Coordinates of N, CA and C in Angstrom, one line a residue:
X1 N -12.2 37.1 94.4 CA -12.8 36.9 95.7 C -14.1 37.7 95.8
X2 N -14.0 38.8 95.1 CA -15.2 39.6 95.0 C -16.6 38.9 94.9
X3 N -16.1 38.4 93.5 CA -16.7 38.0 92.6 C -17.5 36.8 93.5
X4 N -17.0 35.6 94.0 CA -17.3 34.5 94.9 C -18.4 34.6 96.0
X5 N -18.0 35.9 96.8 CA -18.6 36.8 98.0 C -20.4 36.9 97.0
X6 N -19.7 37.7 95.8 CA -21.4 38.5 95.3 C -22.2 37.1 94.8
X7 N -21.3 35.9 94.4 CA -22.0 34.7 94.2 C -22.7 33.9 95.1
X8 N -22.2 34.3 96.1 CA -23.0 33.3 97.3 C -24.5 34.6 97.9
X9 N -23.7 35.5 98.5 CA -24.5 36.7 98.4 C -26.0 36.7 98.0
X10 N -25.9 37.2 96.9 CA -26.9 37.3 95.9 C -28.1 36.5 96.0
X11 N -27.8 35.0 96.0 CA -28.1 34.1 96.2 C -29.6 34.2 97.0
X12 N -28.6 34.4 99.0 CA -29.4 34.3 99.5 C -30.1 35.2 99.4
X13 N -29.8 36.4 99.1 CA -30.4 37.6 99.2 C -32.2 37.2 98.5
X14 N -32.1 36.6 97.5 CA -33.0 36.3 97.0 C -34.0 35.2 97.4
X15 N -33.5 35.3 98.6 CA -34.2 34.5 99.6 C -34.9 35.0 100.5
X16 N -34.8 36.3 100.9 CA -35.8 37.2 101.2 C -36.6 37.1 100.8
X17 N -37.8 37.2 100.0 CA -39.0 36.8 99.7 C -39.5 35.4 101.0
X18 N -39.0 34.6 100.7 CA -39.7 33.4 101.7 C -40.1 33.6 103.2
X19 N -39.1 34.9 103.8 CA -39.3 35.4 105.2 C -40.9 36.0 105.0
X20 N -41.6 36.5 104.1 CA -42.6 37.1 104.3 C -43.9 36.5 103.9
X21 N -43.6 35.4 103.7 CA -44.4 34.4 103.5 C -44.2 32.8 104.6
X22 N -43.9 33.0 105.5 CA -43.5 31.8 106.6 C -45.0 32.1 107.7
X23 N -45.9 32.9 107.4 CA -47.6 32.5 107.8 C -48.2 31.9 107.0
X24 N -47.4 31.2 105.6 CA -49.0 30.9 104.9 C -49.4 29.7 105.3
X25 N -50.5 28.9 104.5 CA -50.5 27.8 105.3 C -50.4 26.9 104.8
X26 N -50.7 25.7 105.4 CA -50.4 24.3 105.2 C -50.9 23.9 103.5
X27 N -50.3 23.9 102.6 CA -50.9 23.6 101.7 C -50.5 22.0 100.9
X28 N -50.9 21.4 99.9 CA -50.7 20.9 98.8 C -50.2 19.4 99.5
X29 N -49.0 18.6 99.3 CA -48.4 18.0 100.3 C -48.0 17.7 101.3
X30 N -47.9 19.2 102.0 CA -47.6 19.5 103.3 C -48.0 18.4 104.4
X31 N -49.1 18.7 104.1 CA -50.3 17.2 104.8 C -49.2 15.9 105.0
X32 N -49.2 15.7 103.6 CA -48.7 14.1 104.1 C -47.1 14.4 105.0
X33 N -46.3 15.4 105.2 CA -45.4 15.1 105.7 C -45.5 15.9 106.7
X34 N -46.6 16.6 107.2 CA -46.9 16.9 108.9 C -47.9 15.4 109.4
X35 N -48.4 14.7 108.7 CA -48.9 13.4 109.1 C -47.9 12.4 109.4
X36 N -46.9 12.5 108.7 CA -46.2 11.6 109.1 C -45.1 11.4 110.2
X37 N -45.0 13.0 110.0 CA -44.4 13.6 111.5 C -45.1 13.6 113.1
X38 N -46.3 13.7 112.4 CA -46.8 13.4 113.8 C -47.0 11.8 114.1
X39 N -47.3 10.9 112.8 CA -46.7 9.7 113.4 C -45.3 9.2 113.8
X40 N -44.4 9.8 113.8 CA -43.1 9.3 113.9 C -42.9 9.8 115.5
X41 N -43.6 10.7 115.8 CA -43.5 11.2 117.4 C -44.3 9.8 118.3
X42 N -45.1 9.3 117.8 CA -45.9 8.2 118.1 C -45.6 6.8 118.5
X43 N -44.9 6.6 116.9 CA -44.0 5.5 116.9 C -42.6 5.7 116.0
X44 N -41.3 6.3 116.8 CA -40.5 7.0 115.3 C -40.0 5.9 114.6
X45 N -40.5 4.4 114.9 CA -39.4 3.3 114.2 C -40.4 2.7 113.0
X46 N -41.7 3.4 113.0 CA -42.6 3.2 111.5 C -43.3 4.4 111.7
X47 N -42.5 5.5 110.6 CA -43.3 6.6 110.3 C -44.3 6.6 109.3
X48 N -44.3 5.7 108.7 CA -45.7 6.0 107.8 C -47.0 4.9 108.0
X49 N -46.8 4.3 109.4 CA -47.6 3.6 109.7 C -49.0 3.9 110.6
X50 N -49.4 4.3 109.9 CA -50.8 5.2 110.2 C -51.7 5.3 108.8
X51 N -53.0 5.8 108.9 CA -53.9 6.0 107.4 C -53.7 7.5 106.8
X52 N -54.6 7.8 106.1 CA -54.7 9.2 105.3 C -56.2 9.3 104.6
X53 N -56.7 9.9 104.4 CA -57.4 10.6 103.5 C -57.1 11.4 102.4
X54 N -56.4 10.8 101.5 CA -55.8 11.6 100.5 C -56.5 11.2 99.0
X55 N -56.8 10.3 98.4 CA -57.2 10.2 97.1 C -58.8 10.4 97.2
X56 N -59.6 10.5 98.3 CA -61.0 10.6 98.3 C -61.3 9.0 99.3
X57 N -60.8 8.4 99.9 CA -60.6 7.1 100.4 C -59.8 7.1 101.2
X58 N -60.0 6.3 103.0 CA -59.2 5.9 103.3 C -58.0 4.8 103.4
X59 N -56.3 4.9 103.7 CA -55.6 3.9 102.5 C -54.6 4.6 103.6
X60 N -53.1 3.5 103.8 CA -52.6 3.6 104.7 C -51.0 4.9 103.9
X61 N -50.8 5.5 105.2 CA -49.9 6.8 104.5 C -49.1 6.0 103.5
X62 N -48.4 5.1 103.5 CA -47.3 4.3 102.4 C -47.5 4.7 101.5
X63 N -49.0 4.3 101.1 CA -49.5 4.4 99.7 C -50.1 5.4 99.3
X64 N -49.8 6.8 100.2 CA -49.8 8.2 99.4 C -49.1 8.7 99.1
X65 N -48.0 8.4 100.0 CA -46.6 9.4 99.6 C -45.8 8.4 99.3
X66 N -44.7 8.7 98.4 CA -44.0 7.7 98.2 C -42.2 8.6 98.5
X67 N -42.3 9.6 99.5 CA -41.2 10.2 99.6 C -40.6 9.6 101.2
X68 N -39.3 9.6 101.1 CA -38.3 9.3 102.0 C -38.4 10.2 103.3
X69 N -38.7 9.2 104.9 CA -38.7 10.3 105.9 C -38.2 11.0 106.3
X70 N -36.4 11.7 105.8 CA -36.3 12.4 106.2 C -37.0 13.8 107.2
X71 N -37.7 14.6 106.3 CA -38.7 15.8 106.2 C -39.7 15.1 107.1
X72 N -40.0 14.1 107.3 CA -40.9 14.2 108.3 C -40.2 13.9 109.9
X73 N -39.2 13.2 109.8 CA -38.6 13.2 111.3 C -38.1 14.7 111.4
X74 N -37.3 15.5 110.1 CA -36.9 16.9 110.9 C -38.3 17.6 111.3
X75 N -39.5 17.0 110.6 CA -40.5 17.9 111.0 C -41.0 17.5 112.3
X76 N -40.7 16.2 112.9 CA -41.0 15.8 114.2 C -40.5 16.4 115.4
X77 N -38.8 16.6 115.0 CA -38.0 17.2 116.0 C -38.5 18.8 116.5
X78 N -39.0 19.4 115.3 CA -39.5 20.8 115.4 C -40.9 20.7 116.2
X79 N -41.8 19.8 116.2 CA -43.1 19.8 116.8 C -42.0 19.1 118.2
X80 N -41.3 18.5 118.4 CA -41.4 18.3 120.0 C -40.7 19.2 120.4
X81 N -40.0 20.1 119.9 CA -39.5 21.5 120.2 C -40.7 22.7 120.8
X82 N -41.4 22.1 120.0 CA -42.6 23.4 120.4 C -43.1 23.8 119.5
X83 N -43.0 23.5 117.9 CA -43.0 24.3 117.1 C -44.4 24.1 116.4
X84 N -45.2 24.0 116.5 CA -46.6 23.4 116.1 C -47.6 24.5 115.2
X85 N -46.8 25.7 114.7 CA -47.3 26.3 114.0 C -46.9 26.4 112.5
X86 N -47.4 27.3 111.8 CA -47.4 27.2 110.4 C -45.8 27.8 110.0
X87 N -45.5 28.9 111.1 CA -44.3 29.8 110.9 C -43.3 28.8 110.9
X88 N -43.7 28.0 112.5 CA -42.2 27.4 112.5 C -42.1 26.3 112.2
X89 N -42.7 25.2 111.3 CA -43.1 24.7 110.0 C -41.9 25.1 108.8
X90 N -42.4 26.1 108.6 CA -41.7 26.5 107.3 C -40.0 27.2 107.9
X91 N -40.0 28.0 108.8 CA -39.2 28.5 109.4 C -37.9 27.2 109.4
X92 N -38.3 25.8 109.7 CA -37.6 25.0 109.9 C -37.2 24.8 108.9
X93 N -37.4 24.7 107.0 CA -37.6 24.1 106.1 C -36.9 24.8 105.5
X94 N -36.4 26.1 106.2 CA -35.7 27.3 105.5 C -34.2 27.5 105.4
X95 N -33.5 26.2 106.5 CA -32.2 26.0 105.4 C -32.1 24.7 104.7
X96 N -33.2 24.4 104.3 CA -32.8 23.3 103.4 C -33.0 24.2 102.0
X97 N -33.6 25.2 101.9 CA -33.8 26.5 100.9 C -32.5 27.1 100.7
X98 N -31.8 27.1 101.8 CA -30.9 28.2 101.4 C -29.5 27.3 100.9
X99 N -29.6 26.1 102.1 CA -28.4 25.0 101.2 C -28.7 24.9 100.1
X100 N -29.8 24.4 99.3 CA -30.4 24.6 97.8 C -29.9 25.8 97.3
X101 N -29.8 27.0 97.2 CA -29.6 28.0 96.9 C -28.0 27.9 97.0
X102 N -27.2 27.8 97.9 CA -25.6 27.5 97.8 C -25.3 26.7 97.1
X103 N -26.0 25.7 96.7 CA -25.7 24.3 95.7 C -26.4 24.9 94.7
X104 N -26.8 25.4 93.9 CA -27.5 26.1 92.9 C -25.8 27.1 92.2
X105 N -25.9 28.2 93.6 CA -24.4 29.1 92.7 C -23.9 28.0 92.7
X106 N -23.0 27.2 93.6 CA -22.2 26.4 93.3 C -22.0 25.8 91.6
X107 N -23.0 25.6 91.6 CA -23.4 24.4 90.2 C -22.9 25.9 88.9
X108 N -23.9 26.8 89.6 CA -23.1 28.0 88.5 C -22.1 28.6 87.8
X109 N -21.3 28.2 89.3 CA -20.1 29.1 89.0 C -19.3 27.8 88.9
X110 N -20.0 26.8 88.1 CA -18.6 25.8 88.0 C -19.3 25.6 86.2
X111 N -20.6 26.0 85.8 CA -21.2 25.6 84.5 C -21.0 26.8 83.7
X112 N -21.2 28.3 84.8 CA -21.3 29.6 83.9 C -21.1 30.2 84.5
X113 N -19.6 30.0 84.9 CA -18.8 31.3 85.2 C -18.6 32.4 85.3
X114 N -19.0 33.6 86.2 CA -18.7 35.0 86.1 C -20.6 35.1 85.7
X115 N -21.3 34.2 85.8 CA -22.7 34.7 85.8 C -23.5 34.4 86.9
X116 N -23.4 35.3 87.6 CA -24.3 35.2 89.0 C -25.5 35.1 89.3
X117 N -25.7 35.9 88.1 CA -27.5 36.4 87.5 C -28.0 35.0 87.7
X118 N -27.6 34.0 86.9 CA -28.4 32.3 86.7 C -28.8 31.6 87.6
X119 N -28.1 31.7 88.8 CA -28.6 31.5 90.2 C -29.4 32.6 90.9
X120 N -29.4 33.6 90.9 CA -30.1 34.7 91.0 C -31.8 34.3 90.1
X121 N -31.5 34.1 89.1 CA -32.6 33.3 88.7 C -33.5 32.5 89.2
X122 N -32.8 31.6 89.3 CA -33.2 30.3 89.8 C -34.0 30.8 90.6
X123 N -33.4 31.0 92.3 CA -34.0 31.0 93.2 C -34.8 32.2 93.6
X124 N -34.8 32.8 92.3 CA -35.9 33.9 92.0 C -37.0 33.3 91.7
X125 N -37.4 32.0 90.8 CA -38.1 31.7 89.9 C -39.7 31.5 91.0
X126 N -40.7 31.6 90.4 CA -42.0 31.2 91.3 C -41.9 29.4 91.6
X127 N -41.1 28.9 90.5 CA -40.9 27.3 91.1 C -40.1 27.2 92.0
X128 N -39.2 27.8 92.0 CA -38.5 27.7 93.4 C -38.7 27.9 95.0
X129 N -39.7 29.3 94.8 CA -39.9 30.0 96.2 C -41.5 29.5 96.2
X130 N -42.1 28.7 95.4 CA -43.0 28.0 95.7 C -43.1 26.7 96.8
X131 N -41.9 25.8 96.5 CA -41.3 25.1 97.0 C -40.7 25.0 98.0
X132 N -40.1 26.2 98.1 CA -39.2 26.3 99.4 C -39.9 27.0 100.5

């Protein structure tokens, strides 16, 4: 039972880091899925029906992103909440981090048993907390 507790634990704990970084800013693809969010407030029954400036050309969002709207309707729900800044942006994005992080031990303690550390890893790693 211990053992389970320090497995899940740990985990988050190493999720600390991201609280101190929920000012940074908008970076890299962020764009396309606060664009799309703010089109789905617009029209939410064609989220990616709007343009972009993304390859150096204007071209309609479809054909920048090719990711599923999930992430941009939860990011819609957060802008009509109020949330229109960078914090609570990320703030929002932060249990999809930490379920990632519970599905990470999970996956560990079913591949490498009695090693906590590998998930501790993980969502130690700079690809991770880059991401999240």
């Amino acid at each position: 039972m211990r053992r389970r507790v320090l497995g899940t634990a740990l985990p988050l704990l190493a999720l600390v880091p991201l609280l101190f970084v929920l000012d940074r800013a908008v970076n890299h693809d962020d764009v396309l899925f606060l664009r799309a969010a703010a089109q789905i407030r617009l029209t939410p029954a064609r989220p990616y029906a709007t343009t972009i400036n993304w390859f150096g050309w204007t071209e309609p969002l479809w054909g920048a992103t090719k990711n599923p709207p999930g992430v941009p309707y939860w990011l819609a729900a957060v802008q009509a909440l109020g949330g229109t800044s960078e914090r609570a942006w990320h703030l929002a994005l932060l249990p999809f981090a930490v379920a990632s992080a519970l599905a990470g031990a999970r996956l560990a303690r079913r591949f490498a048993p009695g090693s906590v550390w590998v998930t501790v890893a993980w969502v130690a790693s700079p690809a991770f907390l880059v991401s999240a």
